[in-house]
Amino acid sequence: MKLDATAGFYSISFFNINIETEEELAQDMFCQNEATFVHEFIHYLQDLVLPYNIRYNLSNVRWFFNILESAHSIGSINRPFREWNHESDILRTQFFRGFGESGSIASVSKIGDVSAEYVMTSGYDNHLQMYRSHRVYEYLLPVWEVGKSTPISYHLGARDILEYIAYKIERKNFPDRPPAPQLPYESIDLIFDKFGLSHITDDIRLCIAEYCLYNDAPIHRLWTLLDNAESKQCIMNSSYKKIYKHLLSSSTVTRDRQSEALIAKTQRRLRQFASELQMQYGGFDEITKWILKVNDFVGHHLSGRFIFSDLYQMNGDEMFKFIHDVIRCIGVPLVMNARKKYISLRFTDIEASQFIQFYILQNFIYFVQTEETRCPIYDFCEANGGACDENCIVNKQRIIKGNENCYYRRFLENYGLLDIKIV
């Protein structure tokens, strides 16, 4: 799933930044496409610190394991893949209903009253040793585009909040950049206006938006917060510092009814992500070490703060110094241009090779759900000196098996899929 800026996108859950330029990328990304890189870097940081994003990281691990398990059980992968187990089905329902729209709307004249629809799902709770039912919400917003008389239904979701945060920070530091489409980049502003909170400052709005991403249903959390008379009054009468302190000191309640501080939730999910990578998959040792390093970094440098709200408060020099410091400490695994030619920021060749396998995993999950015939990483392989030929266009697996230098072959071999028929 992609998060887009005007000239780039970030692959949520897979730690790769994409800059839509034909130019070769340089190690000092601030010399090229500066505003785009900052926007996508914010998305990269969101993946490392926000519990909502880390939960999606975990979901992708579970989905891939589901595909593997099915492939080895049946002996083939029949596309489009639909052999989802109960857990994967629930996670897919939660994500697609909660993440939101994939498109954009350039200019909005007005919005209507949202409709919140939900479905019931049931999953096993290990803590309580029982099945629990819960609602999975989908928020649909009637939207009138400028110059049009009939509304369209826009699916609000976590994407709107993630893009809103990145766009606010980008626009503050690059005010001359052409404006992005109102939806999703200004969705939260439209919602605040709808609730009669148009006078609330951007720093307070962004802080509330960030807080909501510590919840597994961010839009639902935002809506219940703004639709509550008491909390709405608190927002109207509080300063930024007071709101920041109040939200930061709050906690979430786990499914076994335990209270959990916000930063503790981030650290718990990062540990879980590293543990599942280590247990479920071979060949990801360096990624596991990196996740543990990220967890340590979050604990020592980002603990006890809303980092995106803090970034919004920084001036340009402070923000760039912070980004440089993050890159120096934990790097950026893959940054790709429009041709998929990649560089790694502060990663060794061995570490980068594992993130390439992770990038292939991302494309493979998508590939098996389609009827696409071309190799899922053809462009990447072609741009980075892989062994591409006409067989890759039709993805002839029998021929790929004999190609020792094929990125995709190494991936299939690593997960025991080389002799599994993919049809």
XYZ file of C-alpha atoms in Angstrom:
423
model
C 0.000 0.000 0.000
C 1.460 3.334 -1.062
C 1.472 6.722 0.605
C 1.934 9.407 -2.038
C 3.433 12.852 -2.260
C 3.350 14.953 -5.422
C 6.580 13.437 -6.790
C 7.181 10.313 -4.758
C 5.654 7.620 -2.588
C 6.467 5.514 0.412
C 5.685 1.796 0.611
C 4.047 1.522 4.017
C 5.331 -1.458 6.016
C 8.342 -2.183 3.781
C 10.727 0.695 4.590
C 11.410 1.871 1.024
C 11.193 5.443 -0.234
C 10.464 6.113 -3.899
C 11.431 9.414 -5.556
C 9.786 9.830 -8.965
C 12.802 11.112 -10.871
C 14.858 9.641 -13.698
C 18.040 11.021 -12.122
C 20.561 8.846 -10.322
C 20.059 9.229 -6.568
C 22.869 10.541 -4.364
C 23.766 9.592 -0.817
C 22.976 13.141 0.303
C 19.294 13.107 -0.555
C 18.893 16.727 0.575
C 20.694 17.828 -2.579
C 17.936 16.366 -4.746
C 14.148 16.543 -4.572
C 14.428 17.981 -1.092
C 10.751 18.552 -0.311
C 9.702 15.147 -1.660
C 12.381 13.368 0.330
C 11.325 15.110 3.556
C 7.673 14.161 2.973
C 8.488 10.509 2.302
C 10.989 10.403 5.156
C 8.159 11.443 7.505
C 6.194 8.405 6.266
C 9.256 6.213 6.868
C 9.477 7.516 10.428
C 5.743 6.899 10.920
C 6.365 3.217 10.142
C 8.933 3.034 12.933
C 7.137 4.779 15.786
C 3.354 4.660 15.319
C 1.530 1.591 16.675
C -1.005 1.710 13.821
C 1.750 1.360 11.217
C 3.652 -1.292 13.133
C 0.448 -3.325 13.375
C 0.220 -3.228 9.571
C 3.867 -4.375 9.419
C 2.845 -7.362 11.537
C -0.168 -7.996 9.296
C 2.044 -8.280 6.221
C 4.225 -10.815 8.033
C 1.113 -12.860 8.866
C -0.215 -12.635 5.281
C 3.053 -13.829 3.814
C 3.191 -16.710 6.281
C -0.392 -17.605 5.262
C 0.646 -17.687 1.578
C 3.690 -19.834 2.390
C 1.710 -22.251 4.516
C -0.948 -22.649 1.829
C 1.655 -23.090 -0.934
C 3.481 -25.875 0.905
C 0.235 -27.554 1.913
C -1.357 -27.542 -1.548
C 1.839 -27.695 -3.585
C 0.916 -24.682 -5.714
C -0.234 -21.071 -5.578
C -3.343 -20.475 -7.644
C -3.741 -16.829 -8.556
C -5.462 -14.654 -7.673
C -4.692 -16.054 -4.219
C -7.779 -16.386 -1.989
C -6.776 -19.072 0.516
C -6.754 -16.693 3.463
C -7.053 -18.228 6.919
C -9.326 -16.802 9.607
C -6.691 -14.526 11.130
C -5.606 -13.155 7.738
C -9.227 -12.535 6.773
C -9.783 -10.469 9.927
C -6.569 -8.493 9.444
C -7.459 -7.790 5.816
C -10.942 -6.620 6.807
C -9.488 -4.353 9.491
C -6.916 -2.877 7.156
C -9.035 -2.259 4.073
C -11.928 -0.799 6.066
C -9.630 1.292 8.259
C -6.899 2.496 5.898
C -9.203 4.423 3.591
C -9.287 5.728 0.045
C -6.518 5.102 -2.482
C -7.377 8.024 -4.765
C -7.391 11.797 -4.305
C -9.691 14.781 -4.855
C -8.054 18.012 -5.990
C -10.490 20.591 -4.651
C -13.506 20.300 -2.341
C -16.395 22.764 -2.139
C -18.130 21.101 0.828
C -18.509 17.838 2.722
C -21.637 16.209 4.106
C -22.391 14.139 7.195
C -20.252 11.065 7.533
C -21.766 7.592 7.765
C -19.982 5.095 9.983
C -20.645 1.517 8.945
C -19.230 -1.495 10.711
C -18.947 -5.251 10.422
C -18.499 -7.661 13.307
C -15.403 -9.852 13.432
C -14.231 -12.387 15.970
C -10.693 -13.350 16.897
C -9.006 -15.467 19.539
C -7.552 -13.529 22.483
C -4.528 -15.378 23.864
C -4.579 -13.381 27.098
C -8.186 -14.194 27.911
C -8.114 -17.661 26.294
C -11.369 -16.941 24.517
C -12.848 -15.527 21.309
C -13.772 -11.847 21.335
C -16.095 -9.992 18.980
C -15.386 -6.445 17.926
C -16.589 -3.885 15.404
C -14.534 -2.856 12.387
C -15.606 0.584 11.187
C -15.612 2.162 7.747
C -16.149 5.924 7.513
C -17.748 7.184 4.290
C -17.843 10.929 3.694
C -20.039 12.633 1.055
C -17.773 15.066 -0.818
C -18.672 17.739 -3.371
C -15.853 18.513 -5.770
C -15.503 22.097 -6.911
C -17.692 22.660 -9.959
C -19.796 19.521 -9.480
C -23.379 19.341 -8.195
C -23.528 15.745 -6.987
C -21.404 14.282 -4.176
C -19.147 11.269 -4.298
C -18.538 8.928 -1.377
C -14.999 9.275 -0.045
C -13.585 6.558 2.224
C -11.869 8.265 5.176
C -9.121 6.306 6.890
C -5.709 6.211 8.493
C -4.149 7.220 5.166
C -5.774 10.647 5.521
C -4.133 11.170 8.913
C -0.723 9.882 7.820
C -0.721 12.116 4.736
C -2.039 15.100 6.699
C 0.870 14.931 9.145
C 3.535 14.566 6.449
C 1.979 17.313 4.324
C 1.719 19.807 7.197
C 5.408 19.393 8.016
C 6.344 19.581 4.326
C 4.270 22.732 3.668
C 5.661 24.537 6.698
C 9.218 24.032 5.457
C 8.534 24.322 1.709
C 5.679 26.860 1.448
C 6.344 27.617 -2.244
C 5.727 24.060 -3.350
C 2.544 23.557 -5.456
C -0.374 22.462 -3.270
C -1.376 18.804 -3.153
C -4.986 17.564 -3.592
C -7.250 18.553 -0.697
C -8.126 14.918 -0.094
C -6.279 13.201 1.483
C -3.747 15.941 2.351
C -6.178 18.339 4.050
C -8.825 15.850 5.192
C -8.273 16.566 8.880
C -8.715 20.314 8.355
C -12.059 19.661 6.634
C -13.154 17.458 9.538
C -12.207 20.078 12.152
C -14.150 22.672 10.169
C -17.139 20.311 9.989
C -17.150 20.058 13.796
C -17.071 23.854 14.199
C -13.398 23.855 15.146
C -12.037 25.944 12.274
C -10.322 28.279 14.758
C -8.202 25.484 16.251
C -4.544 26.002 15.328
C -2.611 23.632 13.068
C -0.251 22.525 15.841
C -3.167 21.331 18.007
C -4.819 19.588 15.039
C -1.595 17.797 14.163
C -1.025 16.729 17.761
C -4.527 15.216 17.950
C -4.031 13.513 14.578
C -0.758 11.957 15.784
C -2.373 10.784 19.011
C -5.102 8.991 17.046
C -2.474 6.863 15.251
C -1.669 5.220 18.573
C -5.090 3.613 18.191
C -5.751 0.658 15.866
C -8.785 2.492 14.392
C -7.441 6.069 13.998
C -10.391 7.677 12.183
C -12.861 6.094 14.594
C -10.799 7.463 17.494
C -10.682 10.927 15.909
C -14.414 10.966 15.246
C -15.387 9.852 18.745
C -12.994 12.459 20.185
C -14.403 15.377 18.171
C -18.009 14.192 18.513
C -17.807 14.153 22.312
C -18.997 17.399 23.914
C -16.565 17.201 26.844
C -13.443 16.483 24.795
C -14.500 19.032 22.160
C -14.799 21.688 24.879
C -11.362 20.724 26.172
C -9.886 21.181 22.694
C -11.544 24.576 22.323
C -10.293 25.874 25.674
C -6.773 24.423 25.807
C -3.414 25.601 24.560
C -1.130 23.472 22.407
C 1.123 22.683 25.363
C -1.815 21.650 27.528
C -3.314 19.403 24.806
C 0.098 17.873 24.103
C 0.716 17.061 27.770
C -2.812 15.721 28.314
C -2.753 13.388 25.306
C 0.796 12.213 25.944
C -0.048 11.223 29.519
C -3.078 9.224 28.376
C -2.948 5.499 27.829
C -4.586 2.880 25.690
C -6.429 -0.151 27.014
C -5.278 -3.501 25.641
C -7.755 -6.214 24.693
C -7.117 -7.925 28.023
C -8.123 -4.686 29.798
C -4.592 -3.658 30.756
C -3.638 0.020 30.643
C -0.608 0.756 28.447
C 1.324 3.999 27.994
C 1.603 5.241 24.406
C 5.376 4.825 24.013
C 5.206 1.386 25.661
C 2.745 0.326 22.959
C 5.227 1.330 20.244
C 8.078 -0.571 21.884
C 5.938 -3.678 22.490
C 4.887 -3.809 18.840
C 8.440 -3.299 17.561
C 9.653 -6.179 19.753
C 6.796 -8.330 18.461
C 7.660 -7.449 14.854
C 11.337 -8.382 15.327
C 10.370 -11.602 17.111
C 7.979 -12.699 14.359
C 10.517 -11.978 11.628
C 13.036 -14.066 13.531
C 10.650 -16.966 14.160
C 8.798 -17.147 10.876
C 11.364 -16.410 8.190
C 14.897 -17.332 7.258
C 17.298 -14.797 5.782
C 16.090 -11.785 7.745
C 18.690 -11.810 10.537
C 20.050 -8.366 9.642
C 16.548 -6.891 9.419
C 15.754 -8.343 12.840
C 18.896 -6.719 14.276
C 17.912 -3.452 12.633
C 14.391 -3.571 14.096
C 15.912 -4.089 17.556
C 18.232 -1.131 16.893
C 15.198 0.947 15.882
C 13.434 -0.089 19.086
C 16.446 1.046 21.103
C 16.547 4.319 19.159
C 12.852 4.958 19.776
C 13.292 4.224 23.472
C 16.273 6.546 23.927
C 15.438 9.417 21.566
C 11.696 9.475 20.915
C 10.338 8.320 24.257
C 7.885 10.568 26.054
C 7.065 12.828 23.111
C 4.869 13.201 20.052
C 7.685 13.246 17.515
C 5.699 14.571 14.535
C 4.220 17.384 16.588
C 7.754 18.199 17.731
C 8.985 18.151 14.125
C 6.251 20.607 13.182
C 7.441 22.964 15.933
C 11.059 22.898 14.712
C 12.511 25.473 12.353
C 14.073 24.264 9.104
C 17.615 23.903 10.461
C 16.411 21.948 13.501
C 14.282 19.642 11.360
C 17.093 18.888 8.902
C 19.498 18.219 11.765
C 16.986 15.800 13.287
C 16.558 13.944 9.975
C 20.333 13.738 9.508
C 20.680 12.370 13.054
C 18.040 9.698 12.427
C 19.731 8.637 9.201
C 23.100 8.536 10.955
C 21.679 6.295 13.705
C 19.392 3.913 11.799
C 19.736 4.773 8.091
C 17.151 4.275 5.336
C 17.218 0.751 3.844
C 16.144 1.475 0.253
C 15.587 4.692 -1.699
C 14.574 4.188 -5.345
C 14.095 6.453 -8.335
C 11.375 6.136 -10.983
C 13.333 3.396 -12.765
C 13.673 1.445 -9.452
C 17.434 2.033 -9.285
C 18.187 1.947 -5.565
C 20.634 3.287 -3.021
C 20.853 2.533 0.701
C 21.584 5.231 3.250
C 24.111 3.932 5.804
C 23.532 0.218 5.145
C 26.120 -2.369 4.168
C 25.709 -4.455 1.011
C 24.720 -7.494 3.110
C 22.100 -5.526 5.027
C 20.775 -3.944 1.826
C 20.495 -7.359 0.160
C 18.114 -8.512 2.909
C 15.956 -5.428 2.449
C 15.888 -6.209 -1.278
C 14.457 -9.604 -0.322
C 11.946 -7.767 1.863
C 11.078 -5.525 -1.106
C 10.501 -8.649 -3.215
C 8.280 -10.036 -0.440
C 6.170 -6.870 -0.670
C 5.757 -7.272 -4.431
C 5.148 -11.013 -4.112
C 2.199 -10.516 -1.725
C 0.640 -8.211 -4.307
C 1.622 -10.421 -7.271
C -0.091 -13.578 -6.011
C -3.349 -11.664 -5.622
C -3.348 -10.709 -9.316
C -3.174 -12.445 -12.677
C -0.149 -10.387 -13.757
C 2.205 -12.413 -15.951
C 5.357 -10.311 -15.719
C 7.919 -11.020 -12.987
C 6.893 -8.998 -9.894
C 10.273 -7.220 -9.694
C 11.118 -6.906 -13.392
C 11.727 -3.120 -13.273
C 13.853 -3.372 -10.135
C 15.934 -6.206 -11.567
C 16.453 -4.417 -14.871
C 17.519 -1.172 -13.164
C 19.949 -2.827 -10.753
C 21.909 -5.142 -12.991
C 19.820 -8.250 -12.524
C 19.733 -11.085 -15.046
C 16.622 -10.017 -17.008
C 15.524 -11.431 -20.341
C 12.338 -12.055 -22.330
C 11.390 -14.961 -20.045
C 10.815 -12.483 -17.209
C 8.050 -10.791 -19.187
C 5.965 -13.968 -19.063
C 7.473 -15.151 -15.770
C 8.457 -18.626 -16.968
C 9.292 -20.239 -13.664
C 10.995 -23.244 -15.257
C 13.513 -20.945 -16.969
C 13.954 -18.775 -13.837
C 15.014 -21.867 -11.876
C 18.184 -22.124 -13.927
C 19.130 -18.454 -13.519
C 21.627 -18.236 -10.640
C 21.802 -14.409 -10.793
C 18.060 -13.763 -10.615
C 16.915 -11.699 -7.611
C 13.467 -13.317 -7.760
C 14.933 -16.829 -7.963
C 16.904 -16.234 -4.760
C 13.720 -15.128 -3.046
C 11.754 -18.193 -4.185
C 14.594 -20.484 -3.146
C 14.937 -18.831 0.253
C 11.310 -19.625 1.113
C 11.070 -23.065 -0.476
C 8.929 -21.804 -3.357
C 11.239 -22.633 -6.249
C 9.477 -25.956 -6.930
C 6.014 -24.646 -6.056
C 3.906 -24.083 -9.153
C 2.596 -20.522 -9.344
C -0.255 -20.370 -11.830
